[in-house]
Tab-separated table of C-alpha atoms and ligand atoms in Angstrom:
chain	number	residue	atom	x	y	z
T	1	MET	CA	0.000	0.000	0.000
T	2	GLN	CA	1.248	3.468	-0.877
T	3	LYS	CA	2.540	5.373	2.165
T	4	ASN	CA	3.302	9.003	2.951
T	5	ILE	CA	6.907	9.062	4.069
T	6	LEU	CA	9.147	11.691	5.631
T	7	LEU	CA	12.830	11.095	5.033
T	8	THR	CA	15.181	13.291	7.035
T	9	GLY	CA	18.737	13.540	5.735
T	10	GLY	CA	17.457	12.434	2.325
T	11	ALA	CA	19.924	14.599	0.400
T	12	GLY	CA	22.842	12.809	2.050
T	13	PHE	CA	24.823	9.775	0.968
T	14	ILE	CA	22.669	6.921	2.346
T	15	GLY	CA	19.481	9.017	2.358
T	16	ARG	CA	19.481	9.468	-1.398
T	17	TRP	CA	19.591	5.680	-1.878
T	18	VAL	CA	16.745	5.235	0.603
T	19	ALA	CA	14.758	7.862	-1.338
T	20	LYS	CA	15.486	6.091	-4.603
T	21	LYS	CA	14.239	2.757	-3.258
T	22	LEU	CA	11.087	4.248	-1.695
T	23	LEU	CA	10.229	6.036	-4.945
T	24	LYS	CA	10.820	2.854	-6.926
T	25	GLU	CA	8.352	1.086	-4.627
T	26	GLY	CA	5.716	3.737	-5.392
T	27	HIS	CA	5.559	5.684	-2.114
T	28	ASN	CA	5.043	9.411	-1.638
T	29	VAL	CA	8.264	10.883	-0.294
T	30	TRP	CA	9.061	14.209	1.378
T	31	ILE	CA	12.741	14.926	1.971
T	32	LEU	CA	13.860	17.233	4.770
T	33	ASP	CA	17.554	18.128	4.778
T	34	ASP	CA	19.407	21.242	5.890
T	35	LEU	CA	22.199	20.540	3.370
T	36	SER	CA	24.814	20.853	6.121
T	37	ASN	CA	26.470	17.766	4.666
T	38	GLY	CA	24.131	16.689	1.868
T	39	GLN	CA	23.588	18.326	-1.476
T	40	GLU	CA	20.710	18.729	-3.888
T	41	SER	CA	22.684	17.148	-6.712
T	42	ASN	CA	22.496	13.841	-4.793
T	43	ILE	CA	18.773	13.703	-5.567
T	44	ALA	CA	18.941	15.212	-9.064
T	45	GLU	CA	18.343	11.769	-10.608
T	46	PHE	CA	14.792	11.600	-9.242
T	47	ARG	CA	14.077	15.276	-8.562
T	48	SER	CA	11.275	15.298	-11.133
T	49	HIS	CA	9.765	11.959	-10.026
T	50	ALA	CA	6.022	12.473	-9.507
T	51	ASN	CA	6.132	10.809	-6.075
T	52	LEU	CA	8.937	12.969	-4.731
T	53	LYS	CA	6.396	15.386	-3.317
T	54	GLU	CA	8.778	17.967	-1.964
T	55	PHE	CA	12.382	18.636	-1.098
T	56	VAL	CA	12.374	20.892	1.953
T	57	GLU	CA	15.614	22.641	2.792
T	58	GLY	CA	15.308	22.978	6.539
T	59	THR	CA	16.449	21.609	9.849
T	60	ILE	CA	14.910	19.071	12.213
T	61	LEU	CA	15.746	21.611	14.925
T	62	ASP	CA	12.952	23.823	13.553
T	63	GLU	CA	9.963	22.529	15.511
T	64	GLU	CA	7.531	24.809	13.727
T	65	LEU	CA	8.599	23.484	10.346
T	66	LEU	CA	8.263	19.887	11.565
T	67	SER	CA	4.859	20.633	13.025
T	68	THR	CA	3.615	22.095	9.715
T	69	LEU	CA	4.982	19.217	7.649
T	70	PHE	CA	3.402	16.575	9.877
T	71	ALA	CA	0.058	18.394	10.094
T	72	GLU	CA	-0.147	18.756	6.323
T	73	HIS	CA	0.992	15.317	5.244
T	74	ARG	CA	0.154	12.904	8.100
T	75	PHE	CA	3.190	10.721	7.493
T	76	ASP	CA	2.788	6.963	7.918
T	77	ILE	CA	6.537	6.410	8.312
T	78	CYS	CA	9.469	8.647	9.204
T	79	TYR	CA	12.912	7.439	8.212
T	80	HIS	CA	15.136	9.571	10.404
T	81	LEU	CA	18.633	9.724	8.909
T	82	GLY	CA	19.379	13.441	9.333
T	83	ALA	CA	22.348	13.750	11.690
T	84	SER	CA	25.876	15.003	12.189
T	85	ILE	CA	27.926	11.949	11.294
T	86	ASN	CA	31.578	12.784	11.742
T	87	VAL	CA	33.391	11.378	14.804
T	88	GLN	CA	36.177	13.952	14.725
T	89	ASP	CA	33.702	16.853	14.343
T	90	SER	CA	31.794	15.513	17.332
T	91	ILE	CA	34.990	15.574	19.407
T	92	ASP	CA	35.847	19.125	18.290
T	93	ASP	CA	32.298	20.473	18.618
T	94	PRO	CA	30.065	18.155	20.676
T	95	ARG	CA	27.266	20.731	20.904
T	96	THR	CA	26.405	20.568	17.192
T	97	THR	CA	26.327	16.776	17.203
T	98	PHE	CA	24.288	16.620	20.399
T	99	ASN	CA	21.802	19.176	19.060
T	100	ASN	CA	21.312	17.458	15.714
T	101	ASP	CA	21.530	13.830	16.761
T	102	THR	CA	19.829	13.864	20.153
T	103	ILE	CA	17.678	16.992	20.457
T	104	GLY	CA	16.711	16.868	16.772
T	105	THR	CA	15.625	13.259	17.192
T	106	PHE	CA	13.503	14.244	20.178
T	107	TYR	CA	11.724	16.882	18.070
T	108	VAL	CA	11.072	14.341	15.325
T	109	LEU	CA	9.767	11.845	17.896
T	110	GLU	CA	7.349	14.350	19.357
T	111	GLN	CA	5.689	14.846	15.970
T	112	CYS	CA	5.619	11.105	15.316
T	113	ARG	CA	3.923	10.606	18.682
T	114	LYS	CA	1.253	13.140	17.748
T	115	TYR	CA	0.423	11.452	14.433
T	116	ASN	CA	1.245	7.835	15.342
T	117	THR	CA	3.961	7.780	12.679
T	118	LYS	CA	6.258	4.766	12.565
T	119	VAL	CA	9.846	5.800	13.349
T	120	VAL	CA	12.893	4.169	11.802
T	121	PHE	CA	15.837	5.636	13.682
T	122	MET	CA	19.175	5.400	11.944
T	123	SER	CA	21.775	4.711	14.598
T	124	THR	CA	25.210	3.297	13.912
T	125	CYS	CA	27.632	0.484	14.731
T	126	MET	CA	29.880	3.162	16.235
T	127	VAL	CA	27.887	2.814	19.482
T	128	TYR	CA	29.374	-0.646	20.100
T	129	ASP	CA	32.328	-1.569	22.234
T	130	ARG	CA	35.070	-3.427	20.384
T	131	CYS	CA	34.345	-6.949	19.289
T	132	THR	CA	36.392	-9.891	20.517
T	133	ASP	CA	34.127	-12.639	19.253
T	134	GLU	CA	34.492	-14.178	15.798
T	135	MET	CA	30.688	-14.619	15.733
T	136	GLY	CA	30.529	-10.832	15.427
T	137	ILE	CA	28.611	-8.154	17.253
T	138	ASN	CA	24.957	-8.881	17.855
T	139	GLU	CA	22.450	-6.503	19.410
T	140	GLU	CA	23.195	-7.804	22.930
T	141	HIS	CA	26.817	-6.693	22.654
T	142	PRO	CA	27.814	-3.926	25.113
T	143	THR	CA	27.767	-0.361	23.885
T	144	LYS	CA	30.475	2.167	24.651
T	145	PRO	CA	30.067	5.866	23.814
T	146	ALA	CA	33.682	6.306	22.704
T	147	SER	CA	32.907	9.666	21.052
T	148	PRO	CA	30.224	12.341	21.463
T	149	TYR	CA	28.829	11.076	18.137
T	150	ALA	CA	28.263	7.625	19.655
T	151	GLY	CA	27.047	9.184	22.923
T	152	ALA	CA	24.497	11.341	21.108
T	153	LYS	CA	23.241	8.362	19.091
T	154	VAL	CA	22.892	6.139	22.181
T	155	ALA	CA	20.933	8.894	23.936
T	156	ALA	CA	18.648	9.261	20.916
T	157	GLU	CA	18.229	5.474	20.625
T	158	ASN	CA	17.011	5.350	24.219
T	159	MET	CA	14.464	8.075	23.576
T	160	VAL	CA	13.266	6.284	20.429
T	161	LEU	CA	12.777	3.024	22.344
T	162	SER	CA	11.140	4.820	25.274
T	163	TYR	CA	8.391	6.038	22.901
T	164	TYR	CA	7.695	2.403	22.039
T	165	HIS	CA	7.515	1.346	25.682
T	166	ALA	CA	5.746	4.400	27.105
T	167	TYR	CA	3.330	5.239	24.271
T	168	GLY	CA	3.183	2.093	22.143
T	169	LEU	CA	4.535	4.105	19.211
T	170	PRO	CA	5.927	1.784	16.520
T	171	THR	CA	9.638	2.610	16.560
T	172	VAL	CA	12.779	0.728	15.617
T	173	VAL	CA	16.475	1.447	16.122
T	174	ILE	CA	18.698	0.251	13.304
T	175	ARG	CA	22.475	0.031	13.498
T	176	PRO	CA	24.063	-0.356	10.092
T	177	PHE	CA	27.799	-0.984	10.028
T	178	ASN	CA	30.202	1.216	8.053
T	179	THR	CA	28.530	1.920	4.754
T	180	TYR	CA	30.238	2.806	1.476
T	181	GLY	CA	29.400	3.241	-2.194
T	182	PRO	CA	28.556	5.843	-4.825
T	183	TYR	CA	27.623	9.332	-3.534
T	184	GLN	CA	29.836	9.072	-0.468
T	185	LYS	CA	32.178	12.032	-0.178
T	186	THR	CA	35.739	11.325	-1.294
T	187	GLY	CA	37.448	14.166	0.623
T	188	GLY	CA	38.829	14.006	4.154
T	189	GLU	CA	35.327	14.025	5.647
T	190	GLY	CA	34.164	11.070	3.522
T	191	GLY	CA	34.302	7.336	4.144
T	192	VAL	CA	37.476	5.260	4.069
T	193	VAL	CA	36.564	3.289	0.915
T	194	ALA	CA	35.691	6.413	-1.105
T	195	ILE	CA	38.813	8.250	0.081
T	196	PHE	CA	41.105	5.308	-0.700
T	197	ILE	CA	39.656	4.770	-4.193
T	198	SER	CA	39.737	8.460	-5.009
T	199	ASN	CA	43.348	8.870	-3.888
T	200	HIS	CA	44.374	5.705	-5.719
T	201	LEU	CA	42.792	6.954	-8.967
T	202	LYS	CA	44.682	10.239	-8.563
T	203	GLY	CA	47.941	8.293	-8.184
T	204	LEU	CA	48.319	9.416	-4.558
T	205	ASP	CA	49.548	7.321	-1.656
T	206	LEU	CA	46.973	6.099	0.865
T	207	SER	CA	47.308	7.340	4.437
T	208	ILE	CA	46.231	5.132	7.295
T	209	TYR	CA	45.666	6.440	10.815
T	210	GLY	CA	47.521	4.361	13.382
T	211	GLU	CA	48.735	0.850	12.635
T	212	GLY	CA	45.920	-0.041	10.259
T	213	THR	CA	45.093	-3.201	12.190
T	214	GLN	CA	41.666	-1.820	13.134
T	215	THR	CA	38.961	-3.706	11.229
T	216	ARG	CA	35.676	-2.640	9.659
T	217	ASP	CA	32.659	-4.554	8.412
T	218	LEU	CA	31.857	-2.731	5.175
T	219	LEU	CA	28.289	-2.647	3.919
T	220	TYR	CA	27.451	-1.662	0.343
T	221	VAL	CA	25.042	1.273	0.313
T	222	GLU	CA	22.245	-0.345	-1.712
T	223	ASP	CA	22.242	-3.296	0.694
T	224	CYS	CA	22.074	-0.762	3.515
T	225	ALA	CA	19.175	1.132	1.890
T	226	ARG	CA	17.231	-2.112	1.327
T	227	PHE	CA	17.667	-2.904	5.031
T	228	VAL	CA	16.599	0.598	6.119
T	229	VAL	CA	13.485	0.550	3.940
T	230	SER	CA	12.433	-2.933	5.069
T	231	ALA	CA	12.561	-1.874	8.743
T	232	GLY	CA	9.813	0.675	8.040
T	233	PHE	CA	7.418	-1.926	6.671
T	234	SER	CA	7.764	-4.642	9.290
T	235	ASP	CA	5.907	-4.711	12.607
T	236	SER	CA	8.169	-7.499	13.853
T	237	VAL	CA	11.016	-5.048	14.518
T	238	ASN	CA	8.969	-2.549	16.538
T	239	GLY	CA	10.656	-1.863	19.883
T	240	GLU	CA	13.794	-3.626	18.672
T	241	ILE	CA	17.403	-2.801	17.855
T	242	VAL	CA	18.590	-4.397	14.614
T	243	ASN	CA	22.087	-4.575	13.084
T	244	ALA	CA	23.064	-4.888	9.450
T	245	GLY	CA	26.492	-5.550	8.031
T	246	LEU	CA	28.338	-7.703	5.564
T	247	GLY	CA	29.337	-10.255	8.212
T	248	LYS	CA	33.024	-10.040	7.274
T	249	ASP	CA	35.564	-7.595	8.595
T	250	ILE	CA	38.725	-6.398	6.925
T	251	SER	CA	41.671	-4.531	8.420
T	252	ILE	CA	42.288	-1.052	7.056
T	253	ASN	CA	45.736	-2.273	5.898
T	254	ASP	CA	44.139	-5.084	3.848
T	255	LEU	CA	41.503	-2.720	2.479
T	256	ALA	CA	44.245	-0.371	1.273
T	257	ILE	CA	45.996	-3.266	-0.446
T	258	LEU	CA	42.717	-4.408	-2.025
T	259	VAL	CA	42.237	-0.908	-3.465
T	260	THR	CA	45.811	-0.171	-4.595
T	261	GLY	CA	47.241	-3.667	-5.079
T	262	ASP	CA	50.557	-2.173	-3.901
T	263	SER	CA	51.762	-2.004	-0.289
T	264	GLN	CA	54.433	0.545	-1.303
T	265	LYS	CA	51.651	3.116	-1.809
T	266	ILE	CA	50.542	2.984	1.834
T	267	ASN	CA	51.696	5.363	4.579
T	268	HIS	CA	50.901	5.130	8.239
T	269	VAL	CA	50.310	8.428	10.005
T	270	GLU	CA	49.644	9.298	13.614
T	271	HIS	CA	46.079	8.680	14.703
T	272	ILE	CA	44.120	11.871	15.373
T	273	HIS	CA	41.665	10.382	17.851
T	274	PRO	CA	43.051	7.000	19.023
T	275	GLN	CA	40.910	7.098	22.172
T	276	SER	CA	37.729	6.992	20.054
T	277	GLU	CA	38.916	4.305	17.651
T	278	ILE	CA	37.145	0.955	17.773
T	279	GLN	CA	39.689	-1.779	17.119
T	280	LYS	CA	37.417	-4.456	15.696
T	281	LEU	CA	33.949	-4.144	14.162
T	282	LEU	CA	32.348	-7.276	12.782
T	283	CYS	CA	28.595	-7.500	12.371
T	284	ASN	CA	26.307	-10.361	13.241
T	285	SER	CA	23.125	-9.711	11.194
T	286	ASN	CA	21.230	-12.857	12.219
T	287	LYS	CA	18.440	-10.814	13.764
T	288	ALA	CA	17.896	-8.816	10.548
T	289	THR	CA	17.739	-12.082	8.631
T	290	ARG	CA	15.295	-13.594	11.103
T	291	LEU	CA	12.970	-10.593	11.457
T	292	LEU	CA	13.279	-8.923	8.060
T	293	GLY	CA	14.532	-11.671	5.787
T	294	TRP	CA	17.443	-9.342	5.001
T	295	THR	CA	20.901	-10.491	3.933
T	296	PRO	CA	23.624	-8.518	2.155
T	297	GLU	CA	23.940	-9.193	-1.582
T	298	VAL	CA	26.969	-7.193	-2.721
T	299	THR	CA	30.478	-8.467	-1.959
T	300	LEU	CA	33.222	-6.057	-0.930
T	301	GLU	CA	35.065	-6.603	-4.227
T	302	GLU	CA	31.913	-5.895	-6.278
T	303	GLY	CA	31.035	-2.859	-4.153
T	304	ILE	CA	34.534	-1.432	-4.567
T	305	GLU	CA	34.252	-1.890	-8.348
T	306	ARG	CA	30.894	-0.075	-8.458
T	307	THR	CA	32.246	2.752	-6.328
T	308	LYS	CA	35.367	3.017	-8.486
T	309	THR	CA	33.292	3.185	-11.672
T	310	TRP	CA	31.152	5.951	-10.201
T	311	ILE	CA	34.184	7.995	-9.100
T	312	GLN	CA	35.802	7.510	-12.530
T	313	GLN	CA	32.613	8.776	-14.155
T	314	GLY	CA	32.883	12.037	-12.256
T	315	GLY	CA	31.630	11.228	-8.758
T	316	LEU	CA	30.036	14.036	-6.788
T	317	GLN	CA	29.454	17.099	-8.956
A	401	LIG	N1	27.943	6.318	6.531
A	401	LIG	C1	27.951	5.310	7.382
A	401	LIG	O1	28.852	4.466	7.361
A	401	LIG	C2	26.835	5.159	8.389
A	401	LIG	C3	26.744	3.931	9.085
A	401	LIG	C4	25.725	3.774	10.013
A	401	LIG	C5	24.827	4.780	10.233
A	401	LIG	N2	24.942	5.963	9.564
A	401	LIG	C6	23.910	6.984	9.824
A	401	LIG	O2	23.174	7.111	8.620
A	401	LIG	C7	22.670	8.434	8.507
A	401	LIG	C8	23.098	8.999	7.157
A	401	LIG	O3	24.512	9.052	7.109
A	401	LIG	P1	25.328	9.374	5.785
A	401	LIG	O4	26.588	8.599	5.829
A	401	LIG	O5	24.447	9.288	4.620
A	401	LIG	O6	25.750	10.875	6.077
A	401	LIG	P2	25.349	12.247	5.368
A	401	LIG	O7	26.008	13.334	6.122
A	401	LIG	O8	25.600	12.145	3.906
A	401	LIG	O9	23.769	12.284	5.628
A	401	LIG	C9	23.190	12.966	6.708
A	401	LIG	C10	22.288	14.041	6.133
A	401	LIG	O10	21.627	14.699	7.206
A	401	LIG	C11	21.604	16.081	6.915
A	401	LIG	N3	21.431	16.785	8.196
A	401	LIG	C12	22.360	16.960	9.176
A	401	LIG	N4	21.841	17.677	10.186
A	401	LIG	C13	20.549	17.942	9.833
A	401	LIG	C14	19.495	18.666	10.463
A	401	LIG	N5	19.668	19.257	11.650
A	401	LIG	N6	18.305	18.764	9.817
A	401	LIG	C15	18.126	18.192	8.594
A	401	LIG	N7	19.090	17.502	7.958
A	401	LIG	C16	20.286	17.379	8.575
A	401	LIG	C17	22.909	16.376	6.192
A	401	LIG	O11	22.869	17.546	5.387
A	401	LIG	C18	23.066	15.111	5.350
A	401	LIG	O12	22.478	15.265	4.072
A	401	LIG	C19	23.195	9.194	9.715
A	401	LIG	O13	22.184	9.196	10.696
A	401	LIG	C20	24.377	8.371	10.177
A	401	LIG	O14	24.604	8.535	11.531
A	401	LIG	C21	25.924	6.165	8.638
């Protein structure tokens, strides 16, 4: 059935893929993004799609704007992706991250409570403590707010779940692992895969913070978007926390070699925030498979190829 959907952060990297999937499935979509890190060109591909009802340039911190949008469109589902996402920025300026990620989420929740709108809250694997188990991190794994970014997300997660318990609002917390693919920024503020590929294509050396033994479970963005969308349409995940990842981790050293094919092109530089680094991140997505029937489909090698092709074709304009 066609739904009215609010997508915050929809002009960002993952958000634009979520928008694309929702539009493909025939839903009415409103995008709210303040363009602090997103850009309109990310949604240019479907800007004239009849079901993309409106792109609103505005912030989730504007309660009046939220109130008007919800009153006018009575959203069935809110995919809440709008957030400050950079760990280092959150260390330098915790106020901005706390405002956007925690307070902003509270404002979104208040509107959802008023209109009984299902909430899909985009959290992150960065809330987890390091993993020591080869079975990977499941949702029972301890959290550790190693940065204000993680702290702000954990605080928001708790508010999101409290609205399920206290008001019976259908809400779900999702924790995708590190996501990469086309439309991710390739500059210093982007993701490790995009930065490595971009530097490699420019003939530059790859710089690794610290020893490079830290591992990441890398999820291709269309797999991530499929997971995000499915969480909005399933009652079985209400009141739950659900992970999604590839289920394989790779050290940053091995990732660099996979991208360049040449260990001579790799430099190790001093870590800028070693205290907030998580040494091992490996996802156990069994719960997503059980409750949503979700499994990742794109291998790391295939995802890197797709990302490389996109960057070679011009990348972000
Ligand atoms: N990239 C990853 O590896 C990853 C992994 C897990 C979870 N996440 C989460 O997924 C979401 C999307 O991340 P992304 O990687 O696409 O980053 P992104 O920065 O590209 O997307 C976030 C979007 O939110 C917008 N935004 C920020 N503050 C806002 C505000 N106050 N009001 C309205 N819009 C605002 C930004 O302009 C941006 O377009 C975030 O919530 C992030 O925490 C990302």
